[in-house]
Amino acid sequence: MLIDHKPRQPGFTLMELMVTVAIIGILAAIAIPSYRQHVIRGNRAAAQAEMMAIDSLEQQYSRIVWHLDKLNYNKFFLFFFR
């Protein structure tokens, strides 16, 4: 009794493809929320840095305005009350 063996065709079985898709799905379910949290933390750090820069510029501006006001007050005082 001879058994006729057909030559195996190259490729993947349906089961192998399903396991691969399941593994990719599990990895994506873990990686996507982690990536989103990483992006949020990065944006938060960038926003904090920008706010610190704005605060510094506001302080510089208020110092300049204060000095200009003081200068103008002194000029006014000296002009009218000599």
Coordinates of C-alpha atoms in Angstrom, one line a residue:
M1 CA 0.0 0.0 0.0
L2 CA 1.5 3.2 -1.2
I3 CA 0.5 6.5 0.4
D4 CA 0.4 9.3 -2.1
H5 CA 2.0 12.4 -0.4
K6 CA 1.4 15.7 -2.1
P7 CA 4.2 18.1 -2.0
R8 CA 3.6 20.9 0.6
Q9 CA 2.8 24.3 -0.8
P10 CA 4.9 27.2 0.5
G11 CA 3.1 29.8 2.7
F12 CA 1.5 30.2 6.1
T13 CA -1.5 28.3 7.6
L14 CA -4.5 30.2 8.8
M15 CA -3.7 29.3 12.4
E16 CA -0.2 30.8 12.1
L17 CA -1.7 34.0 10.7
M18 CA -4.3 34.2 13.5
V19 CA -1.7 33.8 16.2
T20 CA 0.4 36.5 14.6
V21 CA -2.5 38.9 14.4
A22 CA -3.5 38.2 18.0
I23 CA 0.1 38.9 19.2
I24 CA 0.2 42.1 17.3
G25 CA -3.2 43.1 18.8
I26 CA -2.0 42.5 22.3
L27 CA 1.2 44.5 21.7
A28 CA -0.8 47.4 20.2
A29 CA -3.2 47.3 23.2
I30 CA -0.3 47.8 25.5
A31 CA 1.9 50.2 23.4
I32 CA -0.7 52.7 22.2
P33 CA -1.9 54.0 25.7
S34 CA 1.8 54.1 26.8
Y35 CA 2.7 56.1 23.8
R36 CA -0.2 58.5 24.4
Q37 CA 0.9 59.1 28.0
H38 CA 4.5 59.7 26.8
V39 CA 3.2 62.3 24.3
I40 CA 1.1 64.0 26.9
R41 CA 4.0 64.2 29.3
G42 CA 6.2 65.6 26.6
N43 CA 3.6 68.3 25.7
R44 CA 3.2 69.1 29.3
A45 CA 6.9 69.7 29.8
A46 CA 7.1 71.9 26.7
A47 CA 4.1 73.9 27.9
Q48 CA 5.7 74.4 31.3
A49 CA 8.9 75.6 29.7
E50 CA 7.0 78.1 27.5
M51 CA 5.1 79.4 30.5
M52 CA 8.4 79.9 32.4
A53 CA 9.8 81.8 29.5
I54 CA 6.7 84.0 29.3
D55 CA 6.9 84.6 33.0
S56 CA 10.5 85.7 32.7
L57 CA 9.7 88.1 29.9
E58 CA 6.8 89.5 31.9
Q59 CA 9.1 90.2 34.8
Q60 CA 11.6 91.9 32.5
Y61 CA 8.8 94.0 31.0
S62 CA 7.4 95.1 34.3
R63 CA 10.9 96.1 35.6
I64 CA 11.5 98.2 32.4
V65 CA 8.1 99.8 32.7
W66 CA 8.7 100.6 36.4
H67 CA 12.0 102.2 35.6
L68 CA 10.5 104.2 32.8
D69 CA 7.7 105.4 35.0
K70 CA 10.2 106.4 37.7
L71 CA 12.3 108.3 35.1
N72 CA 9.2 110.1 33.7
Y73 CA 8.1 111.0 37.2
N74 CA 11.5 112.4 38.0
K75 CA 11.5 114.5 34.8
F76 CA 8.0 115.8 35.6
F77 CA 9.0 116.6 39.2
L78 CA 12.1 118.4 38.1
F79 CA 10.3 120.3 35.3
F80 CA 7.6 121.8 37.5
F81 CA 9.2 122.1 40.9
R82 CA 12.7 123.6 40.3

